Amino acid sequence: MKHAMLLLSLVLPAAGADPPPLAIRNARVVTVSGPVLKKATVVVKDGLIAAVGENIDVPKDAWVIEGEGLTVYPGLIDALSNWGIPEAAALAPAPAASGRTSTTPRPAPSATPDPSAPPPAQGPEDRPSNTSWQRAADLVKPTDRRLEAARSAGFTTAVTFPMTGIFAGQGAVINLAGEKAQQMVVASPVGQYLAFPAGSGFGGGGGFPGSLMGVFAYIRQLNIDADYYRQARLEYEKRPAGARRPDYDRASEGWLESPRILLPATRAMEIDRVLRLAAEVKKLAVVYGAHEGYKAADLLKKAGAPVLMSLKWPEKARDADPDQPESLRTLELRDKAPSTPAALAKAGVKFAFYTDKIDRPRDALRAVRRAIDAGLSVDDAVRALTLAAAEIYGVAGQIGSIEAGKIANLLVTSGDLFQEKTQVKFVLIDGVKFEPAPETPPAEEVAR
Amino acid sequence: MRMLAWVLACALPLAAADNSLLIRGATVHTVSGADIAGGSVLVVDGKIAEVGAKVAAPKGVRIVEAKGLHVYPGLIDSGTQMGLAEVGSVRETSDVSEIGDFNPQLRAIIAINPASEHIPVARANGITTVVSTPSGGVLSGQAALVHLDGWTWEEMEIRRSAAMVLHFPVIETGGGRRSSESQRSATFPEAKRIYDKKLADLRGFFESARRYRQAKLATPAGFRTDVKFEAMIPVLEGKLPVAIVAVRERAIREALQFAEKEKIRMILAEPREAGKLASEIKARNVPVILGPTLTAPLNEDDPYDAAYTLPAELDRAGVKFALGTFSNSFSRNLPYNAAQAVAYGLPREAGLKAITLNAAEIWGVDELYGSIDKGKWADLMVTDGDPLEVRTQVKQVFIHGREISLDNKHLRLYQQHNKRP
Amino acid sequence: MKTGLILSLALAAAAFAAPPVVIQNAKVLTVTKGTFQGSVLIQDGKIVEAGEKVMVPPGARIIDAAGQYLMPGIIDAHTHIASESTNEGSISVSSMARIEDAINPEDISIYRALAGGVTTAHVLHGSANSIGGTTVVLKMRWTRDAAGLVFEGARPGLKFALGENPKRSGSGASPSRTTPRYPATRMGIEDVIRQAFVEAKQYQQAWGDYQAKVKSGVQATPPRRDLKLEPIVEVLEGKRMTHVHAYRADEILMMLRLAEELGFKIHSLEHGLEGYKVAKEIVAHGAGVSTFSDWWAYKMEAIDAIPYNAALMMRKGVLVSLNSDDLNANLSTRLNTEAAKTMKYGGLNETEALALITINPARQLEIDKRVGSIEPGKDADLVIYDKHPLSSFARVQKVFIDGEMYFDRDRDVSGRAEREVRKKALTDRQKEREKEQKKSFPTRRPS
């Protein structure tokens, strides 16, 4: 049906005995929702956090892990991802031009048109590049080979979306492990992922839309159509006799089901643009990318829009032309982008980090460190990797902090999360322990 | 010769009877020296016989009373597609770009269409001479210096081979604002590979040309002529300059080094970033043909007047330069490019020289063209004011002393439709 | 006593607002009310007074323009700057596309047009299709955001395009297209436009019927809103202006007659290079023409373009303006000398030439109550030149929009060194970061 359903993941007991509770004793515990506990114990049972505190009893049958010298964090959440969808791993990410992060595979322009291919879209009514009904929850598999690297870097959770097309589909909050795919899903659907593919012809063979203006017109029209669709269906269902039935339109259904929409924007003027669009279509919007957010913090605050902050800080491409003139604008963006999180925090804008198809998930923390160096407090940084993401997607009652009753997604490290030498000891996902995979050296590493 | 001139003169309805005349009472702007107020120019058999404040009129010669008017040398556009292209979007009308990278043997002169509409339109604003240049590949062919008058290209010809044109290889990554999807931007390593190969091929081509010349001089039995390498011989011997098109700093630098290494005479064409290398260019005594000043800056961060101030920058560094519109339909606006340069710091005399005498010098024809001096051909224009000012009207144009019709398609259409009831 | 109180309150209030500005001792070219040596008083963004002698209020900022020329800010009636997107060319009727969505307030072309004296610019959808998107009028208020650039209250427009551009864009030969898009001929273009209006009329009818039902208390379902047809209905209702890109005389005539048949007005023909051939018909319809000064021969439909076009049409009574059609600021940096060309080709006088880039485009865009000339009550959109603007040697010195100085050549020139310094500092920091990167990630596959 049309209202969102929250699915709680249940840790189903394996055939055989119930696993015993687990306790991490006398560790430093960063709860995020409360103060840091210098020496505390966390007890995990049945996949949930049973208790956390400085003076709590460890159950007699608990498997105890001595936490001396270790730090416990909530499991890290990648706030915008396609981890868990195996097909997405195969698609190379499109070069991030200006926040346009679509992975639309571009059809190679052929000399003779393929007769079996659908004719190019003639307008929004043809619903081009639209799979808004598609749910990540239906696509995730625990066998996605990227999950291991993600867990090894300290991530327990990702908010995963399909990412192909303009209306790519609906995301799900998933845990990065599970015996079966269904067990991974924490909440679904949590939002609609929108992308603005750059260049023309992404409607397929030169069809609609062929420009930014076309995309915006499409979003507006779909919004109108979806409302109309819903009204029409309601009226028809009340009194079908003698009435003409409305067309089935799953694109509209997908739009209506989405509790929020994710809109891409890198530059301040793009942020301004998408916020105005969101206000027009009266949908709760979350801005993703936001590298120039340092210039738009007040704007975001006024609009009440949360931000998904890309950790792929803009830098000159490694193989770029060294003599290519670069504009002041570009240089400034690269210089100041890491200061955006601090600016957002100062303005009171809610934001969460996402790894943005970074090559190695463990580089994400290095990227966060740049934000800390540029003024973000460590507390806010941790929050942006954990509870903030949960709050943005409405699942803060289940994950994002270390509190009794929440899902046992934990990250245990050898020290402060953002220190270079800190290592991930293990993560718990739904109470199940995963140790980091052995480091494979990068392929073409040369001796320095 | 005279008979021919007379026949030609009769065929042109508005032309003067012959190529001798006296223009008097005008302000004569010789360009080579001071202006002469209330001066006169005597033309005999097409050549300037006398210039001065008081010139006696030989018996029977046509007199052009030019009180309150101005006489200037005819303008020279040092880079155009004149006669080589007619309608921009129609490929069939363009003969500018041939297929292939190394075509030094191609001659623009024979492809110039003397009936091009662009010719009467340009000369109606005082452009008497242009350089028509080919533009394809790396070695594009030979540019021609021509008058904007003549029944055939042969009659238009001043120098059938004015320069060899070389488009210096650049690393092209493509892309840029709103580039279409079909122009897939190449990565830098890919583009560099292509560039390296082109440069190597270019060097190799020059090397082969030198070997060819050497072999030819030794005249071995059974020597086989190679048309391409034949065309390179004047270049290698320093007799024919090479106009190297190099726009950005890196290309300009490499072009200068290339010319030095290959020991060729060089003219630098369209160097938009020449300002940064002005002293280098001056040190090597390389003359420059600048493209339009009336254009936007190259880079986003460039000052808004970057293109307007470049001529003044070069002038201050002592570089000799002339201007070209690198167009056909806009050749008539050549003087306004000079005006913009003058507005933004170029001394007026230098601005005028850039479209007259300097151009003649760079193309090696200053003995006979480029200024109003005794002994030079009478390529002149009579105006009612400063030709650099848009509002100025060109009253008369002379080429080799013959008055040229200022009639052109635009004037005809104007007059025709003005009459519509 | 009461008037004294009110007066002092008014003065107090004035003190809180921006101080008045007096531009003094200039040669003032009002365009509509003659030329004189004098001054202009600006307050609260408006021209308050213009004359040989004006009142100088206390606290006024004085700008001495001795030896200089003051004219109204230039209005570029047709441009494509300041927009991240120009064409929604995938379909033949894309009236749902809005240029306003794509405004790029950081386009350096805005600044460069400003440096060329342009204060107002009409930004249009491109000419890739028969009916394009809606257009927007902007003021060149450099550094303001997108909303801050919009010319408040300017009547919105809809772009049409005839001739070679929509045909070429739709053809199978176009690189982005795998199947050709109808139409391929001028015949087809007329058809596309007529069909769109027929559809719009039906849409208008359906909504009219619905609203009538609602009014009379009858239960009714509204028709589905169609964002493509709504702008066309607005054209029919006279609420939206029409701007038609047209070159050839035959297509100009076609459009005039089509509009007359379908019951709407053509407000301006864009470029109209053969407008001089059908000036009579254009005048009778009441359309304006916004054209170039001397472009020709770049397309087949431009082979009969003549630089006398503007003057000829003007003499026959057409309301003519000159535009830049810029994508990157080029012609818009020198519309003053473009206007001067009409004096050379066609013999327009100074005032007529200046009108082509000031009051005429203002009237075409129906913003002439606000801008286009130096008259009390109008917006203080002004340009100071160091020489007469119609001289090839004139340079823009200062540009005011709404009484605020948005461009100052002296400040621009003196700020260049500082920009270079800032750029170098940022480049150095970038190099540092690259070095750090190389240390942490010795060799990586190219991204």
mmCIF file with all atom_site columns, C-alpha atoms in Angstrom, chain A residues 109-182:
data_model
loop_
_atom_site.group_PDB
_atom_site.id
_atom_site.type_symbol
_atom_site.label_atom_id
_atom_site.label_alt_id
_atom_site.label_comp_id
_atom_site.label_asym_id
_atom_site.label_entity_id
_atom_site.label_seq_id
_atom_site.pdbx_PDB_ins_code
_atom_site.Cartn_x
_atom_site.Cartn_y
_atom_site.Cartn_z
_atom_site.occupancy
_atom_site.B_iso_or_equiv
_atom_site.pdbx_formal_charge
_atom_site.auth_seq_id
_atom_site.auth_comp_id
_atom_site.auth_asym_id
_atom_site.auth_atom_id
_atom_site.pdbx_PDB_model_num
ATOM 1  C CA . PRO A 1 109 ? 24.991 6.860   -29.873 1.00 0.00 ? 109 PRO A CA 1
ATOM 2  C CA . SER A 1 110 ? 24.614 4.450   -32.755 1.00 0.00 ? 110 SER A CA 1
ATOM 3  C CA . ALA A 1 111 ? 24.594 5.273   -36.417 1.00 0.00 ? 111 ALA A CA 1
ATOM 4  C CA . THR A 1 112 ? 21.337 3.496   -37.123 1.00 0.00 ? 112 THR A CA 1
ATOM 5  C CA . PRO A 1 113 ? 18.564 3.577   -34.543 1.00 0.00 ? 113 PRO A CA 1
ATOM 6  C CA . ASP A 1 114 ? 17.770 0.231   -32.977 1.00 0.00 ? 114 ASP A CA 1
ATOM 7  C CA . PRO A 1 115 ? 14.229 -0.649  -34.096 1.00 0.00 ? 115 PRO A CA 1
ATOM 8  C CA . SER A 1 116 ? 13.492 -2.645  -30.983 1.00 0.00 ? 116 SER A CA 1
ATOM 9  C CA . ALA A 1 117 ? 14.504 0.201   -28.679 1.00 0.00 ? 117 ALA A CA 1
ATOM 10 C CA . PRO A 1 118 ? 11.658 2.279   -27.256 1.00 0.00 ? 118 PRO A CA 1
ATOM 11 C CA . PRO A 1 119 ? 11.128 5.588   -29.079 1.00 0.00 ? 119 PRO A CA 1
ATOM 12 C CA . PRO A 1 120 ? 12.641 8.605   -27.352 1.00 0.00 ? 120 PRO A CA 1
ATOM 13 C CA . ALA A 1 121 ? 10.474 10.099  -24.622 1.00 0.00 ? 121 ALA A CA 1
ATOM 14 C CA . GLN A 1 122 ? 8.192  12.909  -25.736 1.00 0.00 ? 122 GLN A CA 1
ATOM 15 C CA . GLY A 1 123 ? 7.641  14.437  -22.368 1.00 0.00 ? 123 GLY A CA 1
ATOM 16 C CA . PRO A 1 124 ? 7.052  13.739  -18.667 1.00 0.00 ? 124 PRO A CA 1
ATOM 17 C CA . GLU A 1 125 ? 4.032  11.628  -19.567 1.00 0.00 ? 125 GLU A CA 1
ATOM 18 C CA . ASP A 1 126 ? 6.367  8.957   -20.973 1.00 0.00 ? 126 ASP A CA 1
ATOM 19 C CA . ARG A 1 127 ? 8.029  8.720   -17.551 1.00 0.00 ? 127 ARG A CA 1
ATOM 20 C CA . PRO A 1 128 ? 11.593 8.509   -18.905 1.00 0.00 ? 128 PRO A CA 1
ATOM 21 C CA . SER A 1 129 ? 14.476 7.564   -16.608 1.00 0.00 ? 129 SER A CA 1
ATOM 22 C CA . ASN A 1 130 ? 11.982 6.722   -13.915 1.00 0.00 ? 130 ASN A CA 1
ATOM 23 C CA . THR A 1 131 ? 12.048 3.744   -11.591 1.00 0.00 ? 131 THR A CA 1
ATOM 24 C CA . SER A 1 132 ? 10.667 5.548   -8.602  1.00 0.00 ? 132 SER A CA 1
ATOM 25 C CA . TRP A 1 133 ? 8.786  2.479   -7.401  1.00 0.00 ? 133 TRP A CA 1
ATOM 26 C CA . GLN A 1 134 ? 11.902 0.387   -7.204  1.00 0.00 ? 134 GLN A CA 1
ATOM 27 C CA . ARG A 1 135 ? 13.007 -0.307  -3.659  1.00 0.00 ? 135 ARG A CA 1
ATOM 28 C CA . ALA A 1 136 ? 16.558 -0.873  -2.546  1.00 0.00 ? 136 ALA A CA 1
ATOM 29 C CA . ALA A 1 137 ? 15.139 -3.207  0.074   1.00 0.00 ? 137 ALA A CA 1
ATOM 30 C CA . ASP A 1 138 ? 14.248 -5.576  -2.764  1.00 0.00 ? 138 ASP A CA 1
ATOM 31 C CA . LEU A 1 139 ? 17.666 -5.350  -4.370  1.00 0.00 ? 139 LEU A CA 1
ATOM 32 C CA . VAL A 1 140 ? 20.083 -5.794  -1.482  1.00 0.00 ? 140 VAL A CA 1
ATOM 33 C CA . LYS A 1 141 ? 22.069 -8.966  -1.009  1.00 0.00 ? 141 LYS A CA 1
ATOM 34 C CA . PRO A 1 142 ? 24.477 -9.818  1.760   1.00 0.00 ? 142 PRO A CA 1
ATOM 35 C CA . THR A 1 143 ? 26.790 -11.240 -0.879  1.00 0.00 ? 143 THR A CA 1
ATOM 36 C CA . ASP A 1 144 ? 27.755 -7.810  -2.277  1.00 0.00 ? 144 ASP A CA 1
ATOM 37 C CA . ARG A 1 145 ? 31.537 -8.038  -2.192  1.00 0.00 ? 145 ARG A CA 1
ATOM 38 C CA . ARG A 1 146 ? 31.953 -4.452  -1.050  1.00 0.00 ? 146 ARG A CA 1
ATOM 39 C CA . LEU A 1 147 ? 30.304 -5.093  2.295   1.00 0.00 ? 147 LEU A CA 1
ATOM 40 C CA . GLU A 1 148 ? 33.391 -6.681  3.756   1.00 0.00 ? 148 GLU A CA 1
ATOM 41 C CA . ALA A 1 149 ? 35.557 -3.627  3.100   1.00 0.00 ? 149 ALA A CA 1
ATOM 42 C CA . ALA A 1 150 ? 32.829 -1.414  4.510   1.00 0.00 ? 150 ALA A CA 1
ATOM 43 C CA . ARG A 1 151 ? 32.586 -3.422  7.710   1.00 0.00 ? 151 ARG A CA 1
ATOM 44 C CA . SER A 1 152 ? 36.356 -3.512  8.018   1.00 0.00 ? 152 SER A CA 1
ATOM 45 C CA . ALA A 1 153 ? 36.335 0.261   7.988   1.00 0.00 ? 153 ALA A CA 1
ATOM 46 C CA . GLY A 1 154 ? 33.844 0.422   10.828  1.00 0.00 ? 154 GLY A CA 1
ATOM 47 C CA . PHE A 1 155 ? 30.562 0.759   8.945   1.00 0.00 ? 155 PHE A CA 1
ATOM 48 C CA . THR A 1 156 ? 27.651 -1.296  10.188  1.00 0.00 ? 156 THR A CA 1
ATOM 49 C CA . THR A 1 157 ? 24.892 0.422   8.305   1.00 0.00 ? 157 THR A CA 1
ATOM 50 C CA . ALA A 1 158 ? 24.224 2.185   5.061   1.00 0.00 ? 158 ALA A CA 1
ATOM 51 C CA . VAL A 1 159 ? 21.273 4.049   3.632   1.00 0.00 ? 159 VAL A CA 1
ATOM 52 C CA . THR A 1 160 ? 21.216 2.381   0.277   1.00 0.00 ? 160 THR A CA 1
ATOM 53 C CA . PHE A 1 161 ? 19.471 3.634   -2.843  1.00 0.00 ? 161 PHE A CA 1
ATOM 54 C CA . PRO A 1 162 ? 19.091 2.585   -6.425  1.00 0.00 ? 162 PRO A CA 1
ATOM 55 C CA . MET A 1 163 ? 20.934 5.282   -8.376  1.00 0.00 ? 163 MET A CA 1
ATOM 56 C CA . THR A 1 164 ? 20.106 4.890   -12.031 1.00 0.00 ? 164 THR A CA 1
ATOM 57 C CA . GLY A 1 165 ? 18.112 7.534   -13.832 1.00 0.00 ? 165 GLY A CA 1
ATOM 58 C CA . ILE A 1 166 ? 16.412 10.720  -12.722 1.00 0.00 ? 166 ILE A CA 1
ATOM 59 C CA . PHE A 1 167 ? 13.889 9.138   -10.332 1.00 0.00 ? 167 PHE A CA 1
ATOM 60 C CA . ALA A 1 168 ? 16.101 6.289   -9.277  1.00 0.00 ? 168 ALA A CA 1
ATOM 61 C CA . GLY A 1 169 ? 13.961 4.692   -6.622  1.00 0.00 ? 169 GLY A CA 1
ATOM 62 C CA . GLN A 1 170 ? 13.458 4.345   -2.922  1.00 0.00 ? 170 GLN A CA 1
ATOM 63 C CA . GLY A 1 171 ? 16.198 3.746   -0.435  1.00 0.00 ? 171 GLY A CA 1
ATOM 64 C CA . ALA A 1 172 ? 16.409 1.576   2.625   1.00 0.00 ? 172 ALA A CA 1
ATOM 65 C CA . VAL A 1 173 ? 18.395 1.713   5.815   1.00 0.00 ? 173 VAL A CA 1
ATOM 66 C CA . ILE A 1 174 ? 20.259 -1.595  5.830   1.00 0.00 ? 174 ILE A CA 1
ATOM 67 C CA . ASN A 1 175 ? 22.685 -3.322  8.102   1.00 0.00 ? 175 ASN A CA 1
ATOM 68 C CA . LEU A 1 176 ? 25.763 -4.444  6.232   1.00 0.00 ? 176 LEU A CA 1
ATOM 69 C CA . ALA A 1 177 ? 25.374 -8.100  7.048   1.00 0.00 ? 177 ALA A CA 1
ATOM 70 C CA . GLY A 1 178 ? 22.729 -10.747 7.333   1.00 0.00 ? 178 GLY A CA 1
ATOM 71 C CA . GLU A 1 179 ? 22.201 -14.417 6.685   1.00 0.00 ? 179 GLU A CA 1
ATOM 72 C CA . LYS A 1 180 ? 19.446 -13.558 4.296   1.00 0.00 ? 180 LYS A CA 1
ATOM 73 C CA . ALA A 1 181 ? 18.816 -10.350 2.358   1.00 0.00 ? 181 ALA A CA 1
ATOM 74 C CA . GLN A 1 182 ? 15.565 -9.598  4.199   1.00 0.00 ? 182 GLN A CA 1
#
